[in-house]
């Protein structure tokens, strides 16, 4: 793995995470229009799967020699894709019960979960620089969400869903880094989405107690699909094999400052100085990790 490939992976994961960071704001807006979690996730995955099918078709027409997924690849990716569906369901449920800032900080537990998982899988202690960067990210996350000064009575149902979303998202990052690396990112994303779609559709069948509002498909479905199930999976599937799960987990914290900015610009939430300081600290930690890579050139 060359240093330029690692930097490329950092950029891809960063853009994917930033796209994912926009979702909480869109979901909140959909909730304000009385759409349910089942409707939001279903529309997102339906459009996402259609979009991925079209992307794969275009790539196949453009490059007839593209390596096709084997039956084993498809099964493994669909199985691992269930964690992608669970992440969407858990995270959107968390956003329903607790503020976006709290849901984000819970999802950001993927930082230490990812480094811990990498340590277990690779059987080695993370570098001091990586540990230091994780500490900076976590401290910056606390400041950016203003959790210390927020006078909020937490709904523990939301906290439960938020922690589950962190666990499932860490699993998604693990599978993106290990399974079926010999085929295109678009194919990998498609089969992971199909696996996630099974979870989402099953969840909708179990929880949707009112008539399904078709309006979700033309009001929010396309937006949610682009920023939740098309752009992030393609870029993360392409980027994580180059970064590794530890560095990729840290880069994916870009989701937080993007979420704060979206809430500030679209939801008109107030963002105080301490939160901007936290965002700067997170960006500094990411730059610190990239500086380590480039310093060896």
Short mmCIF file of C-alpha atoms in Angstrom, two decimals:
data_model
loop_
_atom_site.label_atom_id
_atom_site.label_comp_id
_atom_site.label_asym_id
_atom_site.label_seq_id
_atom_site.Cartn_x
_atom_site.Cartn_y
_atom_site.Cartn_z
CA UNK A 1 0.00 0.00 0.00
CA UNK A 2 1.61 3.28 -1.16
CA UNK A 3 1.40 6.58 0.68
CA UNK A 4 -0.49 8.19 -2.21
CA UNK A 5 -3.11 5.43 -2.01
CA UNK A 6 -3.56 6.07 1.72
CA UNK A 7 -4.05 9.79 1.06
CA UNK A 8 -6.54 8.94 -1.69
CA UNK A 9 -8.42 6.73 0.78
CA UNK A 10 -8.48 9.55 3.34
CA UNK A 11 -10.05 11.91 0.78
CA UNK A 12 -12.65 9.35 -0.33
CA UNK A 13 -13.67 8.45 3.23
CA UNK A 14 -13.74 12.14 4.17
CA UNK A 15 -16.16 13.06 1.39
CA UNK A 16 -18.30 10.01 2.13
CA UNK A 17 -18.46 10.86 5.82
CA UNK A 18 -19.30 14.49 5.06
CA UNK A 19 -22.20 13.34 2.89
CA UNK A 20 -23.41 11.09 5.67
CA UNK A 21 -23.15 14.04 8.05
CA UNK A 22 -25.89 15.85 6.16
CA UNK A 23 -28.45 13.14 6.85
CA UNK A 24 -29.48 14.06 10.39
CA UNK A 25 -30.69 17.48 9.27
CA UNK A 26 -32.69 16.03 6.38
CA UNK A 27 -34.21 13.38 8.63
CA UNK A 28 -35.21 16.02 11.18
CA UNK A 29 -36.90 18.00 8.42
CA UNK A 30 -38.75 14.88 7.28
CA UNK A 31 -39.85 14.17 10.85
CA UNK A 32 -41.19 17.73 11.08
CA UNK A 33 -43.48 16.84 8.18
CA UNK A 34 -44.73 13.82 10.17
CA UNK A 35 -43.01 11.13 8.15
CA UNK A 36 -42.10 7.98 10.09
CA UNK A 37 -38.72 6.29 10.49
CA UNK A 38 -39.98 3.40 8.35
CA UNK A 39 -40.98 5.77 5.54
CA UNK A 40 -37.69 7.67 5.69
CA UNK A 41 -35.48 4.56 5.62
CA UNK A 42 -37.58 2.75 3.00
CA UNK A 43 -37.53 5.64 0.53
CA UNK A 44 -33.81 6.09 1.09
CA UNK A 45 -32.96 2.46 0.36
CA UNK A 46 -35.36 2.08 -2.59
CA UNK A 47 -33.81 5.04 -4.40
CA UNK A 48 -30.35 3.99 -3.26
CA UNK A 49 -30.69 0.52 -4.76
CA UNK A 50 -32.10 1.94 -8.02
CA UNK A 51 -29.25 4.44 -8.19
CA UNK A 52 -26.63 1.74 -7.61
CA UNK A 53 -28.19 -0.48 -10.26
CA UNK A 54 -27.91 2.34 -12.80
CA UNK A 55 -24.30 3.09 -11.80
CA UNK A 56 -23.35 -0.57 -12.17
CA UNK A 57 -25.12 -0.77 -15.54
CA UNK A 58 -23.25 2.31 -16.78
CA UNK A 59 -19.90 0.89 -15.62
CA UNK A 60 -20.62 -2.44 -17.29
CA UNK A 61 -21.45 -0.75 -20.59
CA UNK A 62 -18.38 1.46 -20.37
CA UNK A 63 -16.02 -1.38 -19.36
CA UNK A 64 -17.10 -4.82 -20.53
CA UNK A 65 -14.03 -6.41 -18.92
CA UNK A 66 -15.05 -5.38 -15.40
CA UNK A 67 -14.71 -8.18 -12.84
CA UNK A 68 -18.13 -9.50 -11.81
CA UNK A 69 -19.01 -10.52 -8.26
CA UNK A 70 -19.15 -14.25 -7.59
CA UNK A 71 -22.03 -15.90 -5.75
CA UNK A 72 -19.83 -16.02 -2.67
CA UNK A 73 -19.06 -12.29 -3.01
CA UNK A 74 -22.74 -11.47 -3.31
CA UNK A 75 -23.69 -13.51 -0.28
CA UNK A 76 -20.89 -12.07 1.87
CA UNK A 77 -21.65 -8.49 0.84
CA UNK A 78 -25.40 -8.83 1.37
CA UNK A 79 -24.80 -10.39 4.76
CA UNK A 80 -22.41 -7.63 5.75
CA UNK A 81 -24.80 -5.05 4.29
CA UNK A 82 -27.31 -5.85 7.00
CA UNK A 83 -25.15 -3.72 9.31
CA UNK A 84 -25.61 -0.81 6.88
CA UNK A 85 -29.37 -1.14 7.16
CA UNK A 86 -29.18 -1.45 10.93
CA UNK A 87 -27.04 1.69 11.15
CA UNK A 88 -29.68 3.72 9.31
CA UNK A 89 -32.53 2.32 11.40
CA UNK A 90 -30.72 2.75 14.74
CA UNK A 91 -29.40 6.23 13.95
CA UNK A 92 -32.74 7.55 12.70
CA UNK A 93 -34.49 6.12 15.76
CA UNK A 94 -31.92 7.87 17.96
CA UNK A 95 -32.52 11.19 16.17
CA UNK A 96 -36.23 10.75 16.82
CA UNK A 97 -35.78 10.49 20.60
CA UNK A 98 -32.76 12.69 21.34
CA UNK A 99 -31.20 15.89 19.90
CA UNK A 100 -29.06 15.58 16.80
CA UNK A 101 -25.96 16.71 18.72
CA UNK A 102 -26.31 13.84 21.19
CA UNK A 103 -27.06 11.29 18.47
CA UNK A 104 -23.93 12.38 16.60
CA UNK A 105 -21.66 12.08 19.62
CA UNK A 106 -22.98 8.56 20.25
CA UNK A 107 -22.38 7.60 16.62
CA UNK A 108 -18.86 9.01 16.93
CA UNK A 109 -18.03 6.25 19.39
CA UNK A 110 -16.99 4.46 16.20
CA UNK A 111 -13.67 6.29 16.66
CA UNK A 112 -12.53 4.23 19.63
CA UNK A 113 -14.53 1.17 18.59
CA UNK A 114 -12.74 1.17 15.23
CA UNK A 115 -9.29 1.54 16.75
CA UNK A 116 -10.13 -1.17 19.31
CA UNK A 117 -11.34 -3.50 16.58
CA UNK A 118 -8.21 -2.89 14.52
CA UNK A 119 -6.08 -3.62 17.59
CA UNK A 120 -7.91 -6.93 18.13
CA UNK A 121 -7.78 -7.98 14.47
CA UNK A 122 -4.17 -6.96 13.84
CA UNK A 123 -3.03 -7.97 17.35
CA UNK A 124 -0.94 -4.83 17.83
CA UNK A 125 -1.10 -1.71 19.97
CA UNK A 126 -2.10 1.47 18.08
CA UNK A 127 0.65 4.03 17.57
CA UNK A 128 1.01 6.88 20.08
CA UNK A 129 0.08 9.34 17.36
CA UNK A 130 -3.12 7.44 16.58
CA UNK A 131 -4.06 7.23 20.26
CA UNK A 132 -3.33 10.94 20.70
CA UNK A 133 -5.45 11.77 17.66
CA UNK A 134 -8.34 9.69 19.00
CA UNK A 135 -8.17 11.59 22.31
CA UNK A 136 -8.22 14.92 20.47
CA UNK A 137 -11.16 13.79 18.35
CA UNK A 138 -13.15 12.67 21.39
CA UNK A 139 -12.41 15.88 23.29
CA UNK A 140 -13.25 17.95 20.23
CA UNK A 141 -16.47 15.98 19.78
CA UNK A 142 -17.57 16.79 23.33
CA UNK A 143 -16.93 20.50 22.74
CA UNK A 144 -18.52 20.52 19.28
CA UNK A 145 -21.77 19.05 20.56
CA UNK A 146 -21.75 21.28 23.68
CA UNK A 147 -22.84 18.24 25.68
CA UNK A 148 -21.29 19.50 28.94
CA UNK A 149 -23.26 22.74 29.09
CA UNK A 150 -26.42 21.45 27.46
CA UNK A 151 -29.26 21.28 29.98
CA UNK A 152 -30.94 18.30 28.38
CA UNK A 153 -32.69 15.42 30.05
CA UNK A 154 -31.61 12.46 27.96
CA UNK A 155 -34.14 9.96 26.70
CA UNK A 156 -32.37 6.67 27.38
CA UNK A 157 -34.27 4.94 24.60
CA UNK A 158 -32.55 7.33 22.21
CA UNK A 159 -29.18 6.76 23.89
CA UNK A 160 -29.65 3.01 23.48
CA UNK A 161 -30.38 3.36 19.74
CA UNK A 162 -27.47 5.77 19.35
CA UNK A 163 -24.98 3.35 20.89
CA UNK A 164 -26.31 0.53 18.73
CA UNK A 165 -25.82 2.71 15.66
CA UNK A 166 -22.15 3.16 16.62
CA UNK A 167 -21.66 -0.60 16.94
CA UNK A 168 -23.36 -1.35 13.63
CA UNK A 169 -21.49 1.46 11.84
CA UNK A 170 -18.18 0.07 13.10
CA UNK A 171 -19.21 -3.30 11.66
CA UNK A 172 -20.01 -1.62 8.34
CA UNK A 173 -16.54 -0.06 8.24
CA UNK A 174 -14.96 -3.41 9.05
CA UNK A 175 -16.73 -5.16 6.18
CA UNK A 176 -15.89 -2.34 3.76
CA UNK A 177 -12.24 -2.95 4.60
CA UNK A 178 -12.16 -6.75 4.35
CA UNK A 179 -14.76 -8.30 2.04
CA UNK A 180 -14.73 -8.76 -1.76
CA UNK A 181 -11.99 -6.21 -2.43
CA UNK A 182 -11.40 -7.62 -5.92
CA UNK A 183 -14.60 -6.21 -7.42
CA UNK A 184 -15.69 -2.62 -8.09
CA UNK A 185 -16.85 -0.32 -5.32
CA UNK A 186 -20.17 0.12 -7.11
CA UNK A 187 -20.83 -3.64 -7.09
CA UNK A 188 -19.85 -3.92 -3.45
CA UNK A 189 -22.09 -1.00 -2.55
CA UNK A 190 -25.02 -2.47 -4.49
CA UNK A 191 -24.96 -5.83 -2.74
CA UNK A 192 -24.42 -4.22 0.65
CA UNK A 193 -27.44 -2.00 -0.03
CA UNK A 194 -29.51 -5.03 -1.01
CA UNK A 195 -28.59 -6.65 2.30
CA UNK A 196 -29.37 -3.44 4.17
CA UNK A 197 -32.61 -3.08 2.25
CA UNK A 198 -33.83 -6.42 3.57
CA UNK A 199 -33.37 -5.14 7.13
CA UNK A 200 -35.05 -1.81 6.36
CA UNK A 201 -38.06 -3.37 4.61
CA UNK A 202 -38.50 -5.89 7.42
CA UNK A 203 -38.33 -3.04 9.95
CA UNK A 204 -40.98 -1.11 7.98
CA UNK A 205 -43.33 -4.10 7.92
CA UNK A 206 -43.03 -4.49 11.68
CA UNK A 207 -43.33 -0.84 12.71
CA UNK A 208 -45.49 1.01 10.14
CA UNK A 209 -48.90 1.14 11.81
CA UNK A 210 -50.41 3.84 9.58
CA UNK A 211 -50.90 4.01 5.79
CA UNK A 212 -47.54 4.47 4.08
CA UNK A 213 -47.13 8.07 2.86
CA UNK A 214 -45.97 7.84 -0.77
CA UNK A 215 -45.12 11.56 -0.65
CA UNK A 216 -41.85 10.67 1.09
CA UNK A 217 -40.48 9.41 -2.23
CA UNK A 218 -40.66 12.75 -4.01
CA UNK A 219 -40.14 15.00 -0.98
CA UNK A 220 -37.13 13.47 0.76
CA UNK A 221 -36.35 10.04 -0.71
CA UNK A 222 -33.94 11.13 -3.45
CA UNK A 223 -32.02 13.49 -1.15
CA UNK A 224 -31.71 10.85 1.58
CA UNK A 225 -30.61 8.24 -0.97
CA UNK A 226 -27.90 10.44 -2.47
CA UNK A 227 -26.37 11.47 0.85
CA UNK A 228 -27.07 8.26 2.75
CA UNK A 229 -26.98 5.21 0.47
CA UNK A 230 -25.24 6.21 -2.77
CA UNK A 231 -22.38 8.66 -2.19
CA UNK A 232 -21.11 7.42 1.23
CA UNK A 233 -21.07 3.65 0.47
CA UNK A 234 -19.29 4.09 -2.87
CA UNK A 235 -16.63 6.41 -1.48
CA UNK A 236 -16.16 4.52 1.80
CA UNK A 237 -15.96 1.15 0.07
CA UNK A 238 -13.31 2.64 -2.20
CA UNK A 239 -11.47 4.45 0.58
CA UNK A 240 -11.35 2.14 3.61
CA UNK A 241 -9.19 -0.54 1.95
CA UNK A 242 -6.53 2.18 1.55
CA UNK A 243 -6.84 3.77 4.99
CA UNK A 244 -7.43 0.81 7.28
CA UNK A 245 -10.28 0.83 9.77
CA UNK A 246 -8.42 2.82 12.45
CA UNK A 247 -7.44 5.81 10.29
CA UNK A 248 -10.69 5.53 8.36
CA UNK A 249 -12.66 5.75 11.60
CA UNK A 250 -10.85 8.94 12.56
CA UNK A 251 -11.33 10.53 9.14
CA UNK A 252 -15.02 9.63 9.26
CA UNK A 253 -15.41 12.04 12.21
CA UNK A 254 -15.74 14.76 9.54
CA UNK A 255 -19.39 13.80 9.78
CA UNK A 256 -19.60 15.81 13.01
CA UNK A 257 -18.53 19.29 11.83
CA UNK A 258 -20.59 18.85 8.68
CA UNK A 259 -23.64 17.98 10.79
CA UNK A 260 -23.12 21.03 12.97
CA UNK A 261 -22.78 23.28 9.93
CA UNK A 262 -25.91 21.82 8.35
CA UNK A 263 -27.87 22.37 11.56
CA UNK A 264 -26.54 25.94 11.71
CA UNK A 265 -27.28 26.82 8.08
CA UNK A 266 -30.54 24.94 7.47
CA UNK A 267 -32.14 24.37 10.87
CA UNK A 268 -30.83 27.75 12.11
CA UNK A 269 -29.55 26.24 15.33
CA UNK A 270 -27.18 28.45 17.33
CA UNK A 271 -23.55 27.29 17.37
CA UNK A 272 -21.47 28.90 20.10
CA UNK A 273 -17.71 29.49 20.23
CA UNK A 274 -16.93 26.36 22.23
CA UNK A 275 -18.53 24.25 19.50
CA UNK A 276 -16.42 25.87 16.78
CA UNK A 277 -13.33 25.19 18.92
CA UNK A 278 -14.35 21.53 19.06
CA UNK A 279 -14.72 21.41 15.29
CA UNK A 280 -11.25 22.94 14.83
CA UNK A 281 -9.79 20.32 17.21
CA UNK A 282 -11.35 17.50 15.18
CA UNK A 283 -9.97 18.92 11.93
CA UNK A 284 -6.57 19.30 13.61
CA UNK A 285 -6.61 15.64 14.62
CA UNK A 286 -7.36 14.59 11.04
CA UNK A 287 -4.55 16.80 9.71
CA UNK A 288 -2.23 15.30 12.33
CA UNK A 289 -2.98 11.81 11.05
CA UNK A 290 -2.36 12.85 7.45
CA UNK A 291 0.86 14.61 8.41
CA UNK A 292 2.15 11.35 9.82
CA UNK A 293 1.55 9.67 6.45
CA UNK A 294 3.20 12.40 4.42
CA UNK A 295 6.17 12.77 6.76
CA UNK A 296 7.48 9.39 5.63
CA UNK A 297 7.65 10.40 1.96
#
